[in-house]
Coordinates of C-alpha atoms and ligand atoms in Angstrom, one line a residue:
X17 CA -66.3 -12.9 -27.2
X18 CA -64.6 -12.4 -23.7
X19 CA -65.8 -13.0 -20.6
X20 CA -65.6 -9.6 -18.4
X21 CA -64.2 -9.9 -14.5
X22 CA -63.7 -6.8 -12.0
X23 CA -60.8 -6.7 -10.0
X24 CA -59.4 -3.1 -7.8
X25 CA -55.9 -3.9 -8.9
X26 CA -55.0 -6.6 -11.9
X27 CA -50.8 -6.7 -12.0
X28 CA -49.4 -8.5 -15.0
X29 CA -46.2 -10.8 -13.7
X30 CA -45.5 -13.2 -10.6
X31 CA -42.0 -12.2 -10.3
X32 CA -40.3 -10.6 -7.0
X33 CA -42.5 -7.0 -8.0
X34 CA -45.8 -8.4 -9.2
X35 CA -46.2 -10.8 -6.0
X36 CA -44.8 -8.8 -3.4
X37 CA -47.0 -6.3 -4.2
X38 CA -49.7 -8.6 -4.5
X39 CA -49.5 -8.9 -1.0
X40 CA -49.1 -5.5 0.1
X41 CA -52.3 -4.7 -1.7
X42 CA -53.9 -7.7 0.0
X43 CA -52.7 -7.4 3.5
X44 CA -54.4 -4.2 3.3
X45 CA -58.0 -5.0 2.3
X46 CA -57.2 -4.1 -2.1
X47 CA -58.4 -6.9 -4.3
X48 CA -55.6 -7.7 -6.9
X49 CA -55.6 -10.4 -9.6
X50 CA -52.1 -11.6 -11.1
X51 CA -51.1 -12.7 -14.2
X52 CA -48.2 -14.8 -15.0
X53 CA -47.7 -16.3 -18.5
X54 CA -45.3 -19.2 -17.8
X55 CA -45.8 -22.2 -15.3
X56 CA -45.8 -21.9 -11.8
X57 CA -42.9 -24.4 -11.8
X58 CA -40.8 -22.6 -14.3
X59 CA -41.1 -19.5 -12.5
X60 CA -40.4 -20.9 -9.1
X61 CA -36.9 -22.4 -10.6
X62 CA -35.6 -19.5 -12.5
X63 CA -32.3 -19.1 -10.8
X64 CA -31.3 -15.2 -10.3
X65 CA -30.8 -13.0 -7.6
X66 CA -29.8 -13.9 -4.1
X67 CA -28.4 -11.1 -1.7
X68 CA -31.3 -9.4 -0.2
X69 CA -31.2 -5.8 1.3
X70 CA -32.4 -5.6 5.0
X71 CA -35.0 -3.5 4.1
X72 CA -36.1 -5.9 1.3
X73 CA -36.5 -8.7 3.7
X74 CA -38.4 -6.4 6.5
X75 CA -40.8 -5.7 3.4
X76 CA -41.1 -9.7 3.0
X77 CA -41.1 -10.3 6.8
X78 CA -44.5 -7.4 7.0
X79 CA -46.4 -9.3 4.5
X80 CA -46.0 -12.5 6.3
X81 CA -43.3 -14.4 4.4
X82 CA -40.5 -14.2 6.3
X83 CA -40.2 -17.1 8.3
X84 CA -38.5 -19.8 6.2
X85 CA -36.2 -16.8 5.2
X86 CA -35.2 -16.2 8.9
X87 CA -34.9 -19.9 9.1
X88 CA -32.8 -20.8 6.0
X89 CA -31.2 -17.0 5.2
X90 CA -27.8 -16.0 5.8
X91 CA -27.4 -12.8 7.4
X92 CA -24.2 -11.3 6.6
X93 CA -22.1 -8.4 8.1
X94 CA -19.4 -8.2 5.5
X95 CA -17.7 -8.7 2.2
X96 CA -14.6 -9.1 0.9
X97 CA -12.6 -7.1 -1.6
X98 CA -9.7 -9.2 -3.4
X99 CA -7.5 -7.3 -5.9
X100 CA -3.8 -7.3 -6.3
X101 CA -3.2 -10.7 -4.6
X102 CA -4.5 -9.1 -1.6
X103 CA -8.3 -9.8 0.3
X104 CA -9.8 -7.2 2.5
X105 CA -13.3 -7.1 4.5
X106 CA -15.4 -4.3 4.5
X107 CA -17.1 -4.7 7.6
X108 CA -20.9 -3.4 6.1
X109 CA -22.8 -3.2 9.2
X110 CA -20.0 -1.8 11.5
X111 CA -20.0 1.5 8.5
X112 CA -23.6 1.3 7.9
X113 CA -25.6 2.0 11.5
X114 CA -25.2 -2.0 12.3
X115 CA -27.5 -2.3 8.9
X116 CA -26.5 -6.3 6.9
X117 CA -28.0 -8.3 4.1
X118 CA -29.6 -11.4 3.9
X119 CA -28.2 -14.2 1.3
X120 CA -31.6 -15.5 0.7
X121 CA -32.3 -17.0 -3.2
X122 CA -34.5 -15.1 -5.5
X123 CA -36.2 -18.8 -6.5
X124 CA -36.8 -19.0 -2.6
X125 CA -38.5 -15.0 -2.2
X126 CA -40.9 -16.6 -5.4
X127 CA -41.8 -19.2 -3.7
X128 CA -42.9 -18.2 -0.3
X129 CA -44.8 -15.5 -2.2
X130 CA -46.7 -17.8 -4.4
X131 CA -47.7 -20.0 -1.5
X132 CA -48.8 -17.2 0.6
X133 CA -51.0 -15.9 -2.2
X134 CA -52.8 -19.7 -3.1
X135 CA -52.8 -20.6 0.5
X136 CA -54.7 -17.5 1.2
X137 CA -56.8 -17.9 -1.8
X138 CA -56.1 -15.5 -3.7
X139 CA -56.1 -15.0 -7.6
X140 CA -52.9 -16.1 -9.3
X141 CA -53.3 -17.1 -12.6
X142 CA -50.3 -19.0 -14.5
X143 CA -49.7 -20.1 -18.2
X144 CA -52.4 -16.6 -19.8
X145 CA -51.3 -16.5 -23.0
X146 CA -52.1 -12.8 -25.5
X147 CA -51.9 -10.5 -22.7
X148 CA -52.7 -6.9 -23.6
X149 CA -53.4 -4.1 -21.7
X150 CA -56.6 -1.4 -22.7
X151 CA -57.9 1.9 -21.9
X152 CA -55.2 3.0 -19.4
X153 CA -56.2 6.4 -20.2
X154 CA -59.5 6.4 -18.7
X155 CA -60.6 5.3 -15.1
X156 CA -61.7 2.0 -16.3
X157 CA -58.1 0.5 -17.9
X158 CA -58.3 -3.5 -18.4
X159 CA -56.0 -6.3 -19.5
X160 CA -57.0 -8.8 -21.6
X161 CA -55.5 -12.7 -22.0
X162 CA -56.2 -15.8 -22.4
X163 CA -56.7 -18.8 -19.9
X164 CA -56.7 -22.3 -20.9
X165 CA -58.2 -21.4 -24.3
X166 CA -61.6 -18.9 -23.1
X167 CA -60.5 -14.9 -23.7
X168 CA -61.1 -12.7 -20.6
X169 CA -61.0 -9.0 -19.8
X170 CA -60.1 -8.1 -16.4
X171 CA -61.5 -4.8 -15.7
X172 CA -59.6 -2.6 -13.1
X173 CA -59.1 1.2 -11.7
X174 CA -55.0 0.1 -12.0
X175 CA -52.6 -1.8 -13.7
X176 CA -49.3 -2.8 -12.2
X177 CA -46.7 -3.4 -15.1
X178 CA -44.7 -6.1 -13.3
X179 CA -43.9 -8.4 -16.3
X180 CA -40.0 -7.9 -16.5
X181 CA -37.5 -6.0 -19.2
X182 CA -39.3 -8.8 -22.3
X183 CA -42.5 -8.0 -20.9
X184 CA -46.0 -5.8 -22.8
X185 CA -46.5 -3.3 -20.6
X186 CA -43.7 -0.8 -21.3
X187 CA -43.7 -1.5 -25.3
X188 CA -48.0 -0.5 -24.2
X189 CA -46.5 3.0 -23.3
X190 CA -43.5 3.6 -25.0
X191 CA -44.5 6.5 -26.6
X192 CA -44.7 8.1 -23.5
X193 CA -41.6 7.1 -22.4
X194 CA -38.0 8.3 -22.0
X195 CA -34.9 5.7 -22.0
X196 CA -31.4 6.0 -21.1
X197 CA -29.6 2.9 -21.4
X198 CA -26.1 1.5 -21.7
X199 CA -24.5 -2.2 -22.9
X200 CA -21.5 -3.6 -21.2
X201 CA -18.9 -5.3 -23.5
X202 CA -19.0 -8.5 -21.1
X203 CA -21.5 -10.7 -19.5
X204 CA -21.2 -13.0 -16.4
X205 CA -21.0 -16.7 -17.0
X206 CA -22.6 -18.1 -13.6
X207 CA -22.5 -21.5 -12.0
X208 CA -24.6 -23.3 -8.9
X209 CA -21.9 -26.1 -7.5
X210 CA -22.5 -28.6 -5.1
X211 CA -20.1 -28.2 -2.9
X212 CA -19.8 -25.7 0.8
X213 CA -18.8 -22.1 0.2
X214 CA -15.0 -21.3 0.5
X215 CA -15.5 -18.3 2.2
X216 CA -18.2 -17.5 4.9
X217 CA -19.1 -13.8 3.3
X218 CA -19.2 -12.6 -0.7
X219 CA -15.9 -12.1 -2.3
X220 CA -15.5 -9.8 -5.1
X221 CA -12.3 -10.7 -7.0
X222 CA -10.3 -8.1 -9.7
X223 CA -7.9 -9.9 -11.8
X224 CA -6.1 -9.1 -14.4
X225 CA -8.1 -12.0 -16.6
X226 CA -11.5 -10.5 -15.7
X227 CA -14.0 -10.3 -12.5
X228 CA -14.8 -13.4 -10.4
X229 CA -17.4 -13.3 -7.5
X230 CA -17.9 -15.9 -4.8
X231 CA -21.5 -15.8 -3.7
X232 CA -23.8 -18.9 -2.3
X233 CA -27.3 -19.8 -1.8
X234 CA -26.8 -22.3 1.1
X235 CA -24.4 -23.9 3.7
X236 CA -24.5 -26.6 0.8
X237 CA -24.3 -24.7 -2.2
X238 CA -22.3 -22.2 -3.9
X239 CA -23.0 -19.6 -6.5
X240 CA -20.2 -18.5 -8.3
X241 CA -19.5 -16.1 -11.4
X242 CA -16.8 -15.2 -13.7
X243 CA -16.7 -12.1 -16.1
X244 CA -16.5 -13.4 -19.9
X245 CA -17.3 -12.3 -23.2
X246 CA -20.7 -10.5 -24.2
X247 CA -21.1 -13.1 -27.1
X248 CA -19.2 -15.9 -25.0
X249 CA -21.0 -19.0 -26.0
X250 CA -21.8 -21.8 -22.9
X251 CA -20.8 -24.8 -24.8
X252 CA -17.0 -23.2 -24.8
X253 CA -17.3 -24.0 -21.1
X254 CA -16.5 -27.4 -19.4
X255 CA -16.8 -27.9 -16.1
X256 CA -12.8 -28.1 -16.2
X257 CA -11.9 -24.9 -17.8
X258 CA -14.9 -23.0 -15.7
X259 CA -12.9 -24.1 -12.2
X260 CA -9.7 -23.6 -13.6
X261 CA -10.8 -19.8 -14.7
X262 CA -11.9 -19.8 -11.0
X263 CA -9.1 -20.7 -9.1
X264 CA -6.6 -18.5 -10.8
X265 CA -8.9 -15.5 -10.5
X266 CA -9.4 -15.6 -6.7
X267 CA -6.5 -17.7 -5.7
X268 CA -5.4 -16.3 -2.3
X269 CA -2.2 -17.6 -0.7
X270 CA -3.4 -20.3 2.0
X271 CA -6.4 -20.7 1.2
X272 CA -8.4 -23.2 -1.1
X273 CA -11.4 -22.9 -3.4
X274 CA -13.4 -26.0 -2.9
X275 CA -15.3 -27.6 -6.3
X276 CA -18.1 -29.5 -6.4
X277 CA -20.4 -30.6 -8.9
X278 CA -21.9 -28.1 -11.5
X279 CA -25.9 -28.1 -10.9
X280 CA -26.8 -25.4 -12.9
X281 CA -25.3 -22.7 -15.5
X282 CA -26.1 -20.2 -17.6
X283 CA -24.6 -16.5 -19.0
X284 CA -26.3 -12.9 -18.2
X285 CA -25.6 -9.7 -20.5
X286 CA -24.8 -6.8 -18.5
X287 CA -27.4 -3.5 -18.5
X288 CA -28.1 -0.3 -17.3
X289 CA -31.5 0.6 -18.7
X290 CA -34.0 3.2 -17.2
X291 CA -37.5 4.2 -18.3
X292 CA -38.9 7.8 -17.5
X293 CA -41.4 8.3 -15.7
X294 CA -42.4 4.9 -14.6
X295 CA -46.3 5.6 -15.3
X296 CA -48.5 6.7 -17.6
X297 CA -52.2 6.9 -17.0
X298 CA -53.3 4.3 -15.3
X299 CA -50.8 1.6 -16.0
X300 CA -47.5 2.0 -13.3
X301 CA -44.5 -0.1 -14.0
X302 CA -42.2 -1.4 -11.4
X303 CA -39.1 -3.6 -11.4
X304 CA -37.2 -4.6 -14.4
X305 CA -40.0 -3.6 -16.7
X306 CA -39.2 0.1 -15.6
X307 CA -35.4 -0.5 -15.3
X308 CA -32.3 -2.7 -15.2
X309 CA -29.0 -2.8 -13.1
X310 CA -25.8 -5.1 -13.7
X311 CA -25.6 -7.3 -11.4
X312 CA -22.8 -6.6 -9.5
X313 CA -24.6 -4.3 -6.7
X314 CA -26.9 -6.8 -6.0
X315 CA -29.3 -4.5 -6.8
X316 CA -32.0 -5.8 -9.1
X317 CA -34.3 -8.0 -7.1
X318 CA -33.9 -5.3 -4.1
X319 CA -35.3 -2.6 -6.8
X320 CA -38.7 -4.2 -7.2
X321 CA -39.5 -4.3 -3.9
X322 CA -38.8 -1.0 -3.2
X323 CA -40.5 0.2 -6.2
X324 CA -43.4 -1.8 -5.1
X325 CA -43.9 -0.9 -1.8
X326 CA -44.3 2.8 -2.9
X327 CA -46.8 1.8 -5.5
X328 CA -49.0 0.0 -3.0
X329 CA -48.9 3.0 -0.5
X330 CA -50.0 5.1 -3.4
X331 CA -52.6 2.8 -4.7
X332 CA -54.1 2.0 -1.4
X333 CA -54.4 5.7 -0.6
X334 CA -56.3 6.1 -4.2
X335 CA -58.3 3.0 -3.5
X336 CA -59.3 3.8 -0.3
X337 CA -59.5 7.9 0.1
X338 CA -60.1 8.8 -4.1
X339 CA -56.6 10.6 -3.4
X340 CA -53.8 10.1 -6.0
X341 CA -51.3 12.6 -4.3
X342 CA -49.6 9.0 -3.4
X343 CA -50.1 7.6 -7.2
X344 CA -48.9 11.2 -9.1
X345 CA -45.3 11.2 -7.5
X346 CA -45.1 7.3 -7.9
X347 CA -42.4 7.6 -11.0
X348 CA -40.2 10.6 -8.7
X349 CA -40.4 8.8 -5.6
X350 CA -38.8 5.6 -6.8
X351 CA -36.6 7.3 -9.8
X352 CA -34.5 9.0 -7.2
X353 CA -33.7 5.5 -5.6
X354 CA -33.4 3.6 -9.0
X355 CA -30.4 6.4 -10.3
X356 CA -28.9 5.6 -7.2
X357 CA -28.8 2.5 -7.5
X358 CA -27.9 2.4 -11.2
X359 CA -25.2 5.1 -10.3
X360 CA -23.5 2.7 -7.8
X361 CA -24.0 -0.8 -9.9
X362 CA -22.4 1.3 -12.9
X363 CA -19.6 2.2 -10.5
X364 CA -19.2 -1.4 -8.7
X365 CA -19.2 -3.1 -12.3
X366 CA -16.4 -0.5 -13.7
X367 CA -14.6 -1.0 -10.5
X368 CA -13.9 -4.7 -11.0
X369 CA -14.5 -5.6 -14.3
X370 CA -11.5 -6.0 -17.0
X371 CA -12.5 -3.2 -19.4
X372 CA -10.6 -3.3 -22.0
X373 CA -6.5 -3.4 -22.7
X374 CA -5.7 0.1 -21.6
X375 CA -3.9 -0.4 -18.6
X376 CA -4.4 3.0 -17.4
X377 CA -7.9 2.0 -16.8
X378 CA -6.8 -0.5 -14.5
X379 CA -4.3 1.5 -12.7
X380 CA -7.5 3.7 -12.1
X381 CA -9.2 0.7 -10.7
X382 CA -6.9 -0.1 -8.4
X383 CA -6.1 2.7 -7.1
X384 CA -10.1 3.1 -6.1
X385 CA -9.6 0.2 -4.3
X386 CA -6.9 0.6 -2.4
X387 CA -8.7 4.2 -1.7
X388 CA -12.1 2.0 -0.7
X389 CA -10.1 -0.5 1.7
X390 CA -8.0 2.2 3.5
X391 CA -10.4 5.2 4.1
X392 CA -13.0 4.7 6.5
X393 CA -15.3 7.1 4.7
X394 CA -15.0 5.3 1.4
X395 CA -15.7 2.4 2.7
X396 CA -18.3 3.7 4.2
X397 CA -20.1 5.4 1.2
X398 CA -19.6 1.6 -0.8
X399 CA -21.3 -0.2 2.4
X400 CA -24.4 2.1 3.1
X401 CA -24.9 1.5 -0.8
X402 CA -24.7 -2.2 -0.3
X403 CA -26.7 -2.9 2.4
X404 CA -29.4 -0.6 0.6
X405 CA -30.7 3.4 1.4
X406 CA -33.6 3.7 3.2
X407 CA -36.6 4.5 0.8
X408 CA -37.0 7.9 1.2
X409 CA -33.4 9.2 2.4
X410 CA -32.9 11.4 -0.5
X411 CA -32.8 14.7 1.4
X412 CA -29.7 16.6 1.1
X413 CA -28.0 17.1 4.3
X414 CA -26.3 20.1 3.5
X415 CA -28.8 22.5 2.0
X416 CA -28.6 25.6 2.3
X417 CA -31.6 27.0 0.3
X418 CA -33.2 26.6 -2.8
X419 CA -34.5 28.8 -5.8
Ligands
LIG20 C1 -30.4 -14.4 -15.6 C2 -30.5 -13.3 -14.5 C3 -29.7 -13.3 -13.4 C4 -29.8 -12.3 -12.5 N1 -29.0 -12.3 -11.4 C5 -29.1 -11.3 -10.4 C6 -28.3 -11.3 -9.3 O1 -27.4 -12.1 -9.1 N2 -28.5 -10.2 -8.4 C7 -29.5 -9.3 -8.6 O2 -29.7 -8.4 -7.7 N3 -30.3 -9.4 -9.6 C8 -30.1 -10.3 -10.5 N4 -31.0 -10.4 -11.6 C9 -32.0 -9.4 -11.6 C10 -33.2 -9.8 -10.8 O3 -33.4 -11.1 -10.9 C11 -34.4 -8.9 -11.2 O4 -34.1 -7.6 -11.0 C12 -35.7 -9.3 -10.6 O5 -36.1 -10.6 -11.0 C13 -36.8 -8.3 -10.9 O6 -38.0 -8.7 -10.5 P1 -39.3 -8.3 -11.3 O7 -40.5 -9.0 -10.6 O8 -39.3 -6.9 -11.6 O9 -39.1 -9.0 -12.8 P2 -39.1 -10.6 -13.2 O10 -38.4 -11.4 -12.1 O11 -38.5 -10.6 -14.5 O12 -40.6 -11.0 -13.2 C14 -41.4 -10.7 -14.3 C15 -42.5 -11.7 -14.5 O13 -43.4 -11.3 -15.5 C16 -43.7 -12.5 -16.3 N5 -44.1 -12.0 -17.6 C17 -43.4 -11.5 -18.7 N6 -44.1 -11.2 -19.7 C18 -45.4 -11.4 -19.3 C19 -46.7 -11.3 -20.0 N7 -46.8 -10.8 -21.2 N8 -47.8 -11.6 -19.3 C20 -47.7 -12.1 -18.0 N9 -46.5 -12.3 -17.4 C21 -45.4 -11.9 -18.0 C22 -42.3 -13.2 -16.4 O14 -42.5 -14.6 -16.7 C23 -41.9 -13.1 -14.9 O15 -42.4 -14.1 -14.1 C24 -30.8 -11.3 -12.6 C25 -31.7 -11.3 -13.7 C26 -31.5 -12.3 -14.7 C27 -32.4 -12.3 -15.9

């Protein structure tokens, strides 16, 4: 037996997607109910993205998170470009109409957003357990779970899929779905040191023994990467031989890489993955449980927002008017942003990453970036895909008719 409970909008994960839009929907009157099925303190630690579009953090700043990220976030107007013994800055706002990103850490985003929610009240459940989604072909869909042993059904008129690539509600769908999707022969080992960041703005290193990138999450702390095998296993890592694989990757010619204790680690596979369309019925997904980017355009976290705050325009029109014009072009709206983004984090991670032995591939490679770091309108087209299009910029400017 289950107990039955009636929410407008019930959105299965509190990751970056499923809380952000949480708010959205709140801030504009639409009752939501959100489901996580891990710990609130798990989830607030899970150590992931960090570079946050401007765009991303005007959506965080609208729903009333943004002050502790204007506080403690680093706005940055530039990156660097290291390849061939040689660094160069690509000065992003100066090529992109004055537009930056924020180095703000993913863990951070959760956690304003979860505080928001409970301080306003509002339901967030953690630790359901047996969540299933139901009926998302009529008007009534529901998910079912479990919370602290009792079974409920949460009744809706919508179901946000916001649960991540492991999550149920794409698997709920699949059938319905088209995937493209393709596996990168490396992964990225990452590391969280103690210790000041070397450089004041990202550096992304080519080297002949695989990619390194610089990153931080503080004035305190950096964040710090290095390419390595897909099946590379963490135990063949010391702290020694991860430094050492650092310093020879980006070693620049006066100037030092500071090391500092190791505070956290870990390895990420690389993948592309896209699901098409992003909706079915009643049940939408958004974020990584509709698609996946490598890492290396800082894309991933930005993604689920912008998904997100296209799903809550649509749902609030549908919520509030009975019109789903918003809610039918949901899936076209954000797929034409999401192959952009996949296009340019495809091309950022064959740009720098050791692909195989054939060293025509890297004479190709470096040859793009000498091309990126000496033409103003290549540089140009890798900055405005940094610092992130605007949502709905997808209009060709030189059109001259269509059939
Ligand atoms: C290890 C790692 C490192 C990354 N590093 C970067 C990076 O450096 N830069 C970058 O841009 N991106 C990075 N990403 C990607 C970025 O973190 C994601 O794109 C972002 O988290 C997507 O947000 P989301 O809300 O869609 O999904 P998620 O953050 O995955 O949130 C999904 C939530 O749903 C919950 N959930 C899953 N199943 C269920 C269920 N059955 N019921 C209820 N809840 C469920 C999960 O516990 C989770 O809290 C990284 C990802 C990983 C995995």
């Amino acid at each position: 037996m289950s107990r039955a409970i009636r929410t407008q909008v019930a959105i299965v994960g509190a990751g970056p997607a499923g809380l952000t839009l949480s708010c959205l929907l709140a801030k504009a009157g639409i009752e939501s109910v959100v489901l996580e099925n891990r710990s609130r303190s798990y989830v607030e630690a899970r150590i992931r993205a960090g570079v946050l579009e401007q765009g991303t953090a005007e959506v965080l700043e609208s729903v009333g998170v943004g002050e502790r990220m204007h506080r403690e976030g680093i706005v940055h107007h530039g990156i660097h470009l290291q390849f061939a013994g040689e660094r160069h800055r690509v000065p992003l706002s100066e090529l992109a109409d004055g537009r930056s990103i924020v180095v703000y850490g993913q863990t951070e985003v959760v956690k304003d957003l979860i505080k928001a929610r409970l301080d306003a009240g509002l339901p967030l459940r953690f630790e359901v357990a047996d969540v299933s989604v139901h009926d998302i072909e009529t008007d009534r869909p529901s998910v079912r779970f479990s919370d602290d042993g009792e079974r409920f059904e949460l009744v809706c008129e919508a179901i946000a899929g916001c649960d991540g690539f492991h999550g149920i509600c794409r698997p709920a769908i699949a059938a319905n779905l088209d995937t493209f999707s393709r596996e990168y022969p490396f992964a990225w080992l990452g590391i969280l040191a103690d210790v000041e960041p070397s450089s004041d703005e990202l550096v992304y290193a080519h080297h002949e023994r695989g990619f390194a990138l610089l990153s931080l999450r503080s004035p305190q702390r950096s964040r710090l990467y290095l390419q390595c095998g897909a099946d590379e296993r963490l135990e063949n890592w010391s702290d020694a031989r991860i430094w050492d694989e650092l310093q020879r990757r980006v070693a620049l010619e006066g100037w030092t890489l500071e090391e500092g204790a190791i505070l956290e680690r870990g390895i990420t596979g690389m993948r592309s993955f896209v699901t098409t369309p992003m909706q079915h019925g009643r049940l939408f997904l958004a974020g990584d449980a509709a698609h996946i980017v490598p890492p290396t355009g800082a894309k991933g976290l930005n993604l689920a927002v912008g998904d997100v705050t296209i799903l809550a325009d649509g749902l609030i029109e549908f919520l509030t008017t009975k019109s789903d014009v918003g809610l039918a072009d949901y899936s076209a709206r954000c797929l034409r942003r999401v192959w952009r983004a996949e296009q340019f984090s495809y091309w950022m991670t064959s740009t720098l990453h050791r692909l195989g032995d054939d060293p025509f591939d890297e004479q190709m490679q470096l040859s793009q970036l000498r091309y990126l770091v000496s033409s103003e309108a290549a540089a140009r087209s890798l900055a405005e895909n940094y610092v992130g299009l605007p949502v709905d910029h997808f209009a060709p400017w030189a059109a001259v008719g269509s059939a």
